[in-house]
PDB file of C-alpha atoms in Angstrom:
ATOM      1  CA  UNK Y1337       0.000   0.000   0.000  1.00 47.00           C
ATOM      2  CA  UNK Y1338       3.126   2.540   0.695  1.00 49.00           C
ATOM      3  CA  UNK Y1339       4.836   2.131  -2.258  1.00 50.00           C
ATOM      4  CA  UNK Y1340       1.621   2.164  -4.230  1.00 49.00           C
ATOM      5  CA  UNK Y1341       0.817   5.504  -2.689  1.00 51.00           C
ATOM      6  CA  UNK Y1342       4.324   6.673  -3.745  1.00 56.00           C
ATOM      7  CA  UNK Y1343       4.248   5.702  -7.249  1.00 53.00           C
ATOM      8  CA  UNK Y1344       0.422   7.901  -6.553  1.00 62.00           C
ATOM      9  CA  UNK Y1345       2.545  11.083  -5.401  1.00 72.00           C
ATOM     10  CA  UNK Y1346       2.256  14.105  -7.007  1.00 83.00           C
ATOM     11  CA  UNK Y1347       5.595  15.509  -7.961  1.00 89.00           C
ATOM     12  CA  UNK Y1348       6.681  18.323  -9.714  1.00 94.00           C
ATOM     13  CA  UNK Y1349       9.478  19.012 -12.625  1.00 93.00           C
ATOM     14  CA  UNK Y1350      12.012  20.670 -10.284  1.00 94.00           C
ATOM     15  CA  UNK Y1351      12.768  22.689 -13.724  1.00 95.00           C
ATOM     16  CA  UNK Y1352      10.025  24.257 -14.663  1.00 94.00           C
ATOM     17  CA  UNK Y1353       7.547  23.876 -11.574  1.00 91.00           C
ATOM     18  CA  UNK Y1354       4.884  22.335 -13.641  1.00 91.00           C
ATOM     19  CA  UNK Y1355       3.102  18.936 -11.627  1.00 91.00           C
ATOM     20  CA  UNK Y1356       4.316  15.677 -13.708  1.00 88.00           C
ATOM     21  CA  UNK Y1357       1.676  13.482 -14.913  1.00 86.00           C
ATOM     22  CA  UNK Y1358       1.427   9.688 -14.417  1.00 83.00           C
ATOM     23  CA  UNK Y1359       4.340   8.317 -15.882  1.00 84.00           C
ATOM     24  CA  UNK Y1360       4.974  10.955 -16.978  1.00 86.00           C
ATOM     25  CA  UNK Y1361       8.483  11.642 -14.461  1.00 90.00           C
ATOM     26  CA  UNK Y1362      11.702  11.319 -15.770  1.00 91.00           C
ATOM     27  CA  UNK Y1363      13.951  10.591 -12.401  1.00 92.00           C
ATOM     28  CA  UNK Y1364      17.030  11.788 -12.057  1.00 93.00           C
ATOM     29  CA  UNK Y1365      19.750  10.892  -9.053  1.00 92.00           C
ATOM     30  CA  UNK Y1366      18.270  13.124  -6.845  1.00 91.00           C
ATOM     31  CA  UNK Y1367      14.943  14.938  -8.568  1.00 90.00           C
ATOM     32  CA  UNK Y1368      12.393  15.094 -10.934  1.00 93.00           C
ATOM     33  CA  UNK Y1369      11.924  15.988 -14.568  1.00 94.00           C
ATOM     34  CA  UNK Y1370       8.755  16.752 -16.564  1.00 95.00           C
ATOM     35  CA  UNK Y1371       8.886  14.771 -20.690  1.00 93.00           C
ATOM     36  CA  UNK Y1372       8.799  18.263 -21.725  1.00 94.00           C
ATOM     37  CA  UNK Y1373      11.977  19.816 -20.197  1.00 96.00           C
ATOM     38  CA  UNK Y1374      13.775  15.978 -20.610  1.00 95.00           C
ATOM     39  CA  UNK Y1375      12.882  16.570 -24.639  1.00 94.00           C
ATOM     40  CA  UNK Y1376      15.294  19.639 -24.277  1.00 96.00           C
ATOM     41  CA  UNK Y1377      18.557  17.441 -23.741  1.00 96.00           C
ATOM     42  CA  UNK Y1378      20.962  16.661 -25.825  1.00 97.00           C
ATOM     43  CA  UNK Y1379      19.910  13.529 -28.106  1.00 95.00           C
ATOM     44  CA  UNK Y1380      23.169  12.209 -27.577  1.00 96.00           C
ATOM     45  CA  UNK Y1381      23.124  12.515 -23.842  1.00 95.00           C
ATOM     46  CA  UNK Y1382      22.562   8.919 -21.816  1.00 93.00           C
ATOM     47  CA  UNK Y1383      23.710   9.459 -18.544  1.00 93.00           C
ATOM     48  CA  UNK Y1384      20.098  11.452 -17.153  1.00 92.00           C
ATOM     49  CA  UNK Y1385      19.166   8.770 -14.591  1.00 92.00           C
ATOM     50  CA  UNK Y1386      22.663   9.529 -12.807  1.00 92.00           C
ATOM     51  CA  UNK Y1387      22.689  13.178 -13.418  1.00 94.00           C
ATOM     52  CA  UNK Y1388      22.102  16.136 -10.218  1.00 95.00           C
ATOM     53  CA  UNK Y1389      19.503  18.784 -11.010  1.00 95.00           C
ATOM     54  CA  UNK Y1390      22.649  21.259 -11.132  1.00 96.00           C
ATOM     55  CA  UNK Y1391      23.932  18.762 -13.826  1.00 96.00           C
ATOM     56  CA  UNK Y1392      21.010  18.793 -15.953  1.00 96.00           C
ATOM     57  CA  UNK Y1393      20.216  22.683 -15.148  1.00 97.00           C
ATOM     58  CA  UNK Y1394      23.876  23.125 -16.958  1.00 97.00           C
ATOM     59  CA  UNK Y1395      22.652  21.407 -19.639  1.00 96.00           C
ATOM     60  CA  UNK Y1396      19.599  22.892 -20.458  1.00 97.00           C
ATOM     61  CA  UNK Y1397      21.770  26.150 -20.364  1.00 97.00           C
ATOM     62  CA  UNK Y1398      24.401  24.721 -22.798  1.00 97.00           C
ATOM     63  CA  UNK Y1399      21.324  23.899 -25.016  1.00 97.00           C
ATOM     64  CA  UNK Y1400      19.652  27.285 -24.694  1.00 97.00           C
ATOM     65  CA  UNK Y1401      22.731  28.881 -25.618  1.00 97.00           C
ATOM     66  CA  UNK Y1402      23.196  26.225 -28.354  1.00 98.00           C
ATOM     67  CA  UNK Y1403      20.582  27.888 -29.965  1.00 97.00           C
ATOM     68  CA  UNK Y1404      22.132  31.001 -31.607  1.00 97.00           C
ATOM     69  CA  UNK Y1405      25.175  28.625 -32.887  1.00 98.00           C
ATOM     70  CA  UNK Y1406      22.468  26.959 -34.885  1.00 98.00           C
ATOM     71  CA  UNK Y1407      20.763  30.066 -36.215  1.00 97.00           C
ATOM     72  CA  UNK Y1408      24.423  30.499 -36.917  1.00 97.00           C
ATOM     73  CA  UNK Y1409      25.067  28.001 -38.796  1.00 98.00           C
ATOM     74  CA  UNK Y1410      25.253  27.972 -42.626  1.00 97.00           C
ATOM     75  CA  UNK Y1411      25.536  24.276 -44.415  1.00 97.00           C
ATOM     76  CA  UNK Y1412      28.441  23.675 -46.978  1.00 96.00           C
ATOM     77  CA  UNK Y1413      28.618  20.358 -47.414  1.00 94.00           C
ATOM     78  CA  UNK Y1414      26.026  17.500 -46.562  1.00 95.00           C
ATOM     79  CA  UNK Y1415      27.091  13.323 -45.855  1.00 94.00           C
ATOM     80  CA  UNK Y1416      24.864  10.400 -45.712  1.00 91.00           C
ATOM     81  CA  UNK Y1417      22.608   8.662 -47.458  1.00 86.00           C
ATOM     82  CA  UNK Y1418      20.172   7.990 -44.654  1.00 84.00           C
ATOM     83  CA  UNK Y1419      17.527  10.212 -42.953  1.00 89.00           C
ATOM     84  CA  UNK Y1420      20.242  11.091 -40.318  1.00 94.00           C
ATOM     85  CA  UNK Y1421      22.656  13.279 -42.148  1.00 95.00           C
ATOM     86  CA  UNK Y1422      26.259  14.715 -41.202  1.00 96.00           C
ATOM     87  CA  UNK Y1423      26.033  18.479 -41.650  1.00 97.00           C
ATOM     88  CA  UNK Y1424      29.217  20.802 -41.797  1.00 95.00           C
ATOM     89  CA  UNK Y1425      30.232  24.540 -41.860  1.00 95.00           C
ATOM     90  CA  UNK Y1426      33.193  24.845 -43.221  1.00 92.00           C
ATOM     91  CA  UNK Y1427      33.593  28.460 -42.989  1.00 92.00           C
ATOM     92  CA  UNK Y1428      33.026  28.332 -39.003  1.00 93.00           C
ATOM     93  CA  UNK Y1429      34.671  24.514 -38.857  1.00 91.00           C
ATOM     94  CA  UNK Y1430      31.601  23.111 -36.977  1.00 95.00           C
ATOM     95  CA  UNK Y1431      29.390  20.417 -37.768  1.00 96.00           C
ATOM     96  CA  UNK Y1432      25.803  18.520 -36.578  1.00 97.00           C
ATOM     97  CA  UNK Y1433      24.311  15.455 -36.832  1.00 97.00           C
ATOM     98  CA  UNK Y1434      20.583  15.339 -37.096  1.00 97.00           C
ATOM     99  CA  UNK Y1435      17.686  13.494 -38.503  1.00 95.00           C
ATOM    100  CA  UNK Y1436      15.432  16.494 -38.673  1.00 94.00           C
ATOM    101  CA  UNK Y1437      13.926  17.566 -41.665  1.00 91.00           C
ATOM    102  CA  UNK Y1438      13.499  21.345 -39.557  1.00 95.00           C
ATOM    103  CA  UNK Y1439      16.731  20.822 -38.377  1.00 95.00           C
ATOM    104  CA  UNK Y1440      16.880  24.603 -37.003  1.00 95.00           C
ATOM    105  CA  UNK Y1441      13.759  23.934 -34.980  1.00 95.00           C
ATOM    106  CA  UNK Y1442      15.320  20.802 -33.570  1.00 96.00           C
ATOM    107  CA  UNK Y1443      18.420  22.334 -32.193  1.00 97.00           C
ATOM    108  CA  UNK Y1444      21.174  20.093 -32.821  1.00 97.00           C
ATOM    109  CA  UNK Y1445      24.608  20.338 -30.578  1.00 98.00           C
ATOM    110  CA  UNK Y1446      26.535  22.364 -32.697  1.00 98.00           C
ATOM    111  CA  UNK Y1447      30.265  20.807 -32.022  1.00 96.00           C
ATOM    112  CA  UNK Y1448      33.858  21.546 -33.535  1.00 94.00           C
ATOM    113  CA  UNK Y1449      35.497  19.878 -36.208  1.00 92.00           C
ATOM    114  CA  UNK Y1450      38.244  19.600 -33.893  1.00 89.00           C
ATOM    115  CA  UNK Y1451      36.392  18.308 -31.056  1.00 91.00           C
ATOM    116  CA  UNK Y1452      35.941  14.932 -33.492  1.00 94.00           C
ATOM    117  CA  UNK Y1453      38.077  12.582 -31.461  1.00 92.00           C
ATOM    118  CA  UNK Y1454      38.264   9.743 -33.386  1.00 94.00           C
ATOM    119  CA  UNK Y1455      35.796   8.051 -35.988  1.00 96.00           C
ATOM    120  CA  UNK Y1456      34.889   4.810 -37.628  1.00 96.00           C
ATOM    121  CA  UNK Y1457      32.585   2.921 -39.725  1.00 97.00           C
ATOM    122  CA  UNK Y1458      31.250  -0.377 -38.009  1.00 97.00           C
ATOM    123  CA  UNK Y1459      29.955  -2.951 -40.308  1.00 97.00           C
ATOM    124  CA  UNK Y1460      28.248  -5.743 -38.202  1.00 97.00           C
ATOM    125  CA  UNK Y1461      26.901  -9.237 -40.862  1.00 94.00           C
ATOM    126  CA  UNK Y1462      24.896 -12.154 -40.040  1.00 93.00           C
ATOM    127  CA  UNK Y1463      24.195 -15.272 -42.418  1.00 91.00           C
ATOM    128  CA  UNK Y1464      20.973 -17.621 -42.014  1.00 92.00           C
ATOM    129  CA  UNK Y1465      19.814 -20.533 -44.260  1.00 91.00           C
ATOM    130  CA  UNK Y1466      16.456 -19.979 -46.162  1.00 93.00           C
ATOM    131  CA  UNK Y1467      14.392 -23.228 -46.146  1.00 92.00           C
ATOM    132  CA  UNK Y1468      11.380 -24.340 -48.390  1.00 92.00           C
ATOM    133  CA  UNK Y1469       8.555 -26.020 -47.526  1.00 93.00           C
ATOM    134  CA  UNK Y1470       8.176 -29.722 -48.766  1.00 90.00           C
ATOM    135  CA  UNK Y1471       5.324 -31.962 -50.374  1.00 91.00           C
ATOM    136  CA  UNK Y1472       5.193 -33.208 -46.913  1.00 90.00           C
ATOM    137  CA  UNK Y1473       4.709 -29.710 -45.047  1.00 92.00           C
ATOM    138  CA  UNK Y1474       8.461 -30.332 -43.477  1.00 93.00           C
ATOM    139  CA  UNK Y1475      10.943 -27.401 -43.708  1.00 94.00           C
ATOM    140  CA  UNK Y1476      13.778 -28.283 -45.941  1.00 92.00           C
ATOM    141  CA  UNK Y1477      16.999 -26.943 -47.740  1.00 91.00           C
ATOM    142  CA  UNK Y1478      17.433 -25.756 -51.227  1.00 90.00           C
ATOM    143  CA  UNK Y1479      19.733 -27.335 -53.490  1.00 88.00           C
ATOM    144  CA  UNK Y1480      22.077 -25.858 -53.407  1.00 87.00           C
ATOM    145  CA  UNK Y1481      21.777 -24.189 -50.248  1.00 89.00           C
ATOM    146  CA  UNK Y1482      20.575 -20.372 -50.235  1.00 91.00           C
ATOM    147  CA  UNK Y1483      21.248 -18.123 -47.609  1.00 91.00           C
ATOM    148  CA  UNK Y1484      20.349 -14.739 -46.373  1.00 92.00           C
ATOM    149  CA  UNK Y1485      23.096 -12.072 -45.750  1.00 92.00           C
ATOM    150  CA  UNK Y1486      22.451  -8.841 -44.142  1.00 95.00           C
ATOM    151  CA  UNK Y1487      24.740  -6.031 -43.249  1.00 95.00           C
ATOM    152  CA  UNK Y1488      24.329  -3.393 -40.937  1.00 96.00           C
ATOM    153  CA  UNK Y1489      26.243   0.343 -41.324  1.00 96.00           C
ATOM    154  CA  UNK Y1490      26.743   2.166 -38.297  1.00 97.00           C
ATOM    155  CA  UNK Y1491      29.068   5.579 -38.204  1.00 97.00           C
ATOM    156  CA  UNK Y1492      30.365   5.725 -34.513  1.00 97.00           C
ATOM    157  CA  UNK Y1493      32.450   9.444 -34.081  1.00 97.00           C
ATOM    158  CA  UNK Y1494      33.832  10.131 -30.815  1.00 96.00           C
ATOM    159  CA  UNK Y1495      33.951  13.768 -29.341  1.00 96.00           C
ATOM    160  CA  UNK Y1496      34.729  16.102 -26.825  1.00 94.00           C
ATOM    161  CA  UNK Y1497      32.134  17.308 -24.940  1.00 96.00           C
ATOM    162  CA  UNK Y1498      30.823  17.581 -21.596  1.00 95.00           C
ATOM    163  CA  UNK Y1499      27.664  16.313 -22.054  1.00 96.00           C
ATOM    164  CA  UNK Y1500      28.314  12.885 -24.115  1.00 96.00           C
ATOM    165  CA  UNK Y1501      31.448  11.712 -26.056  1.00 95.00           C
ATOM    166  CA  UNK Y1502      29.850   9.473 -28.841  1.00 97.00           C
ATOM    167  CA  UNK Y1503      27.642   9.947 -31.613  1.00 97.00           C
ATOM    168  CA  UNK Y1504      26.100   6.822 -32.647  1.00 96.00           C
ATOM    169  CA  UNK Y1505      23.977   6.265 -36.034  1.00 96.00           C
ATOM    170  CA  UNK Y1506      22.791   3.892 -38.675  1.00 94.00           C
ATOM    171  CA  UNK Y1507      22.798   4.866 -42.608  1.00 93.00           C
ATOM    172  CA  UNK Y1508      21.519   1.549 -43.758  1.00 91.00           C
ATOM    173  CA  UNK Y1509      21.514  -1.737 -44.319  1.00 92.00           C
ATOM    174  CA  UNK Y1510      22.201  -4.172 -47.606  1.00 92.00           C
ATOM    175  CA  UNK Y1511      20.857  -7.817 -47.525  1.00 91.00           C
ATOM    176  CA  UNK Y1512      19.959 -10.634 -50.493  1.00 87.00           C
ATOM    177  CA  UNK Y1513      19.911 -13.954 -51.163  1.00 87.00           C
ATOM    178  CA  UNK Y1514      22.042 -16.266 -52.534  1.00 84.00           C
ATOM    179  CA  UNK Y1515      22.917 -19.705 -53.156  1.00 82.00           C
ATOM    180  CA  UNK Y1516      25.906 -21.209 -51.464  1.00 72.00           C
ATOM    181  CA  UNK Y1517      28.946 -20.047 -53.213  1.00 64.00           C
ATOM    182  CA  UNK Y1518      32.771 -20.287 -52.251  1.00 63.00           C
ATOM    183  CA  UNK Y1519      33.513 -17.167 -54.385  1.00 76.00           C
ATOM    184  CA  UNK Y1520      31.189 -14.783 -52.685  1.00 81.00           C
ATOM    185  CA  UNK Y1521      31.874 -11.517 -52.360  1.00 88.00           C
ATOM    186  CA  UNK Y1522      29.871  -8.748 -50.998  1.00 90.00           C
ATOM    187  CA  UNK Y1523      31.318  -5.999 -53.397  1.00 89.00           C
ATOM    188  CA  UNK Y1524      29.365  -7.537 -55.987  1.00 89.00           C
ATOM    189  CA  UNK Y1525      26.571  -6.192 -54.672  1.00 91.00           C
ATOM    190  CA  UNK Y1526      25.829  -2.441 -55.450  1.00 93.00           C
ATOM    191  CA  UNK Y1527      23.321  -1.968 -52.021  1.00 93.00           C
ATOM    192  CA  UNK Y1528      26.102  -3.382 -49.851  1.00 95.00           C
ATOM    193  CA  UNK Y1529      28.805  -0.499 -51.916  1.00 95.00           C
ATOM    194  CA  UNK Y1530      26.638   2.840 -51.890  1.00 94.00           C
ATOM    195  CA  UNK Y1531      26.434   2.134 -48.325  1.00 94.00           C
ATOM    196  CA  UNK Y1532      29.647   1.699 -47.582  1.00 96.00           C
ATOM    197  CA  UNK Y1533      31.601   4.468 -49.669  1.00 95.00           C
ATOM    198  CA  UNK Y1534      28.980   6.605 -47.758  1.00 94.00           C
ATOM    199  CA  UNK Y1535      29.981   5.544 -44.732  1.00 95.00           C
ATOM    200  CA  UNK Y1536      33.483   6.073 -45.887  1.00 96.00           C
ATOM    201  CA  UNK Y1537      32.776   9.202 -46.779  1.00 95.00           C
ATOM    202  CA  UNK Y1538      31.947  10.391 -43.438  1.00 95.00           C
ATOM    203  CA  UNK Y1539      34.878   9.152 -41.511  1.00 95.00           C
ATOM    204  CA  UNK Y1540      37.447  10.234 -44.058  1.00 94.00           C
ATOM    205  CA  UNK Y1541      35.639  13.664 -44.745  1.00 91.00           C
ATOM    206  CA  UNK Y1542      35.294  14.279 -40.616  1.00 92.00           C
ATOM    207  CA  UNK Y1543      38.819  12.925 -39.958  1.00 90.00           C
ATOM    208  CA  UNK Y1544      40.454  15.445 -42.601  1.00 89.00           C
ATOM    209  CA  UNK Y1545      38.563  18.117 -41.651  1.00 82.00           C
ATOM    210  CA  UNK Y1546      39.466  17.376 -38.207  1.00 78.00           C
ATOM    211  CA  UNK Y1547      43.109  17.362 -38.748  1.00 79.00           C
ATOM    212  CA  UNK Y1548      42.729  20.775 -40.687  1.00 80.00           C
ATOM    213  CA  UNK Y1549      41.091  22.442 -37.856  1.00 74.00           C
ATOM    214  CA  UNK Y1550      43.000  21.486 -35.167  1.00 72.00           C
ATOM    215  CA  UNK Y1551      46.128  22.708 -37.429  1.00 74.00           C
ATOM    216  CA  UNK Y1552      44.447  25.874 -37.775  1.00 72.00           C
ATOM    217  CA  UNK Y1553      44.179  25.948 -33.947  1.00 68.00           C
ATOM    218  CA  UNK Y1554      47.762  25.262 -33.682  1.00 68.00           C
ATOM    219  CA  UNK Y1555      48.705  28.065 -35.899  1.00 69.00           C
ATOM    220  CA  UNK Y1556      46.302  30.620 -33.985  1.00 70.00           C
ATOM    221  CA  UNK Y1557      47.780  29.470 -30.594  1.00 71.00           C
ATOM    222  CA  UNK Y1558      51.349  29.389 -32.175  1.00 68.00           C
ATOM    223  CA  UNK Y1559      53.464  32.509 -30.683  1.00 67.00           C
ATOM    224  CA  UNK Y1560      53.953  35.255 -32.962  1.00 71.00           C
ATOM    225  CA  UNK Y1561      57.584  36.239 -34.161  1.00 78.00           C
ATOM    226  CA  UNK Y1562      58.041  39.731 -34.626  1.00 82.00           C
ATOM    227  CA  UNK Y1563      59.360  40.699 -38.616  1.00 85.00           C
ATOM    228  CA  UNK Y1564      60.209  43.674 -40.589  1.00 86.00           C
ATOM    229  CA  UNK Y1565      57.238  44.879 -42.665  1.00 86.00           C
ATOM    230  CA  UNK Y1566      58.380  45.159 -46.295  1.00 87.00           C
ATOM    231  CA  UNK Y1567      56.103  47.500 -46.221  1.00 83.00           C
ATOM    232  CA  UNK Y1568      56.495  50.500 -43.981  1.00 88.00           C
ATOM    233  CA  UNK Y1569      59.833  49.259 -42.522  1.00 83.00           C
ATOM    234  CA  UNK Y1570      58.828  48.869 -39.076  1.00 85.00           C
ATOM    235  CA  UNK Y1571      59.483  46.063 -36.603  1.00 85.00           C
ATOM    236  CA  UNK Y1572      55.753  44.557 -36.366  1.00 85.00           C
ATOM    237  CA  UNK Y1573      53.939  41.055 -34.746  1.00 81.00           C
ATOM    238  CA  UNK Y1574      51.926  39.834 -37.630  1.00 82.00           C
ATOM    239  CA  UNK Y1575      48.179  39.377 -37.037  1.00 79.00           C
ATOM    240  CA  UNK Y1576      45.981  36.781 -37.344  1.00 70.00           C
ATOM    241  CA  UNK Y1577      46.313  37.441 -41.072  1.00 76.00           C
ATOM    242  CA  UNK Y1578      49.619  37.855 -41.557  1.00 80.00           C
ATOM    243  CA  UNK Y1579      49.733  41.840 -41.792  1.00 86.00           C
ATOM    244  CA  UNK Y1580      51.345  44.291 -40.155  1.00 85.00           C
ATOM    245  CA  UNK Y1581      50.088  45.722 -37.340  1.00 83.00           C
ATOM    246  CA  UNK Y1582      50.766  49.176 -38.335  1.00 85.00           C
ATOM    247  CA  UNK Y1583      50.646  49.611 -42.303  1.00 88.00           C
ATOM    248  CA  UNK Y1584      48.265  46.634 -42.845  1.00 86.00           C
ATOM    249  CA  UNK Y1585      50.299  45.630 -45.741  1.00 85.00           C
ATOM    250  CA  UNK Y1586      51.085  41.199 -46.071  1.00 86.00           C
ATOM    251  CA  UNK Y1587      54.421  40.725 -44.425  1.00 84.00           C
ATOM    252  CA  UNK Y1588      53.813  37.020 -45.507  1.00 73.00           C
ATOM    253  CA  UNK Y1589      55.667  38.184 -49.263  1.00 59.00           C
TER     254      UNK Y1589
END
C-alpha cells in the first residue's frame, strides 16, 4: 500500500515547476523531470538517470545557448545517405548530426570539427539458411543451399564534450539472397557499396577536416615572431592574417 501511494505522489518538474503526470516523471539521481523539459537534452546525452539537477540545469543552459550557434550556422557540405545526415560549416569549422527535416527547430549540438576525437565505420553481418517447404509440409533446404546475408552500417564518431562523447547512427543496411557459393563476395553487390563508400565518406571527410582544424588551432595558438614589414619598414607582430600591425600591408611576401 506505501509504495503504491508513492508511485500515486504528485511531484513536480524541479525545472520548470509544472506537476508531472502519471508516468509521466523522468527521475534523475536526486529529482524530478517533466517529458517536456527531458525533450530539451541533448539527443546524444545517456547518462540522465545519474545526473544532479545542477547537472542537468547546466545542460539545459548549454542547449539554450546552443541555440544562436544553430541560427548560426550555414551548411556547406552535406554526408549520408540515410535520414540522419552529417552536416558541416566549413567556414566556421563546426558540424551537426541530425535526422530532422526542420533541423533549425530541432536544435542540434553544434560541435567543432576539432572536437571529433576519433571516428569509424562499423559494419556488423549475419548469415541464415532460407528453407522451403516440402510436399510433406516439413521445412527443408534448397539445393544448393541459399542463404540470407544482411549487413548493418553504423558511423560511430567520438567527441569532446561535456555532455556525451559518442555519436552513434545507422545509414543503412544491404541484404539478399544467394545460393551457397565459395567465391562470394559482398562488393558484388551495389546496395552493400553505396552504403559503404557513404559511410566512408563520413569518416574520411570528418577525420580530414578534423586534422585541418585542429592545425588551424595550432597556428592561432602558435606565438607570434616579430618581422620587418616590407612595407612600412617597421618592426611589427603579424596578425591573425599575416599583416602588419601598423601599415596593414602582407608581411607574408
Amino acid at each position: 500500500m506505501g509504495l503504491f501511494s508513492k508511485f500515486l505522489e504528485k511531484k513536480v518538474c524541479d525545472f520548470c515547476g509544472e506537476e508531472i503526470k502519471l508516468l509521466g516523471n523522468r527521475k534523475l539521481e536526486d529529482g524530478n523531470m517533466c517529458k517536456n523539459c527531458a525533450s530539451k537534452l541533448s539527443p546524444w546525452f545517456s547518462e540522465r538517470r545519474s545526473s544532479t539537477i545542477a547537472e542537468i540545469q547546466e545542460q539545459l543552459d548549454y542547449r539554450e545557448a546552443n541555440k544562436d550557434k544553430v541560427e548560426a550556422f550555414n551548411v556547406t557540405r552535406t554526408l549520408g545517405l540515410s535520414s540522419t545526415k552529417v552536416l558541416i560549416d566549413e567556414n566556421a569549422g563546426n558540424f551537426i548530426v541530425t535526422s530532422a527535416r526542420d533541423w533549425k527547430k530541432a536544435n542540434p549540438d553544434v560541435m567543432k570539427l576539432s572536437d571529433v576525437t576519433a571516428a569509424n565505420l562499423i559494419i556488423t553481418d549475419s548469415k541464415s539458411e532460407v528453407m522451403r517447404t516440402d510436399k510433406d509440409g516439413k521445412r527443408v533446404s534448397y539445393m544448393p543451399k541459399r542463404y540470407e546475408y544482411r549487413y548493418n552500417f553504423t558511423v560511430k564518431i567520438n567527441v569532446n564534450n561535456p555532455y556525451f562523447n559518442e555519436i552513434s547512427f545507422g545509414i543503412g543496411s544491404a541484404e539478399w539472397e544467394e545460393s551457397m557459393n565459395i567465391n562470394f563476395n559482398p562488393y558484388n553487390h551495389a546496395e552493400y557499396v553505396n552504403k559503404k563508400n557513404a559511410g566512408d565518406d563520413i569518416v574520411r571527410e570528418l577525420t580530414m577536416a578534423r586534422s585541418e582544424a585542429r592545425a588551424q588551432v595550432v597556428r592561432e595558438q602558435a606565438p607570434k615572431q616579430a618581422v620587418t614589414c616590407p612595407w612600412c619598414g617597421a618592426t611589427t607582430t603579424p596578425d591573425a592574417n599575416g599583416c602588419c600591425e601598423y601599415c596593414g600591408g602582407s608581411v607574408n611576401g
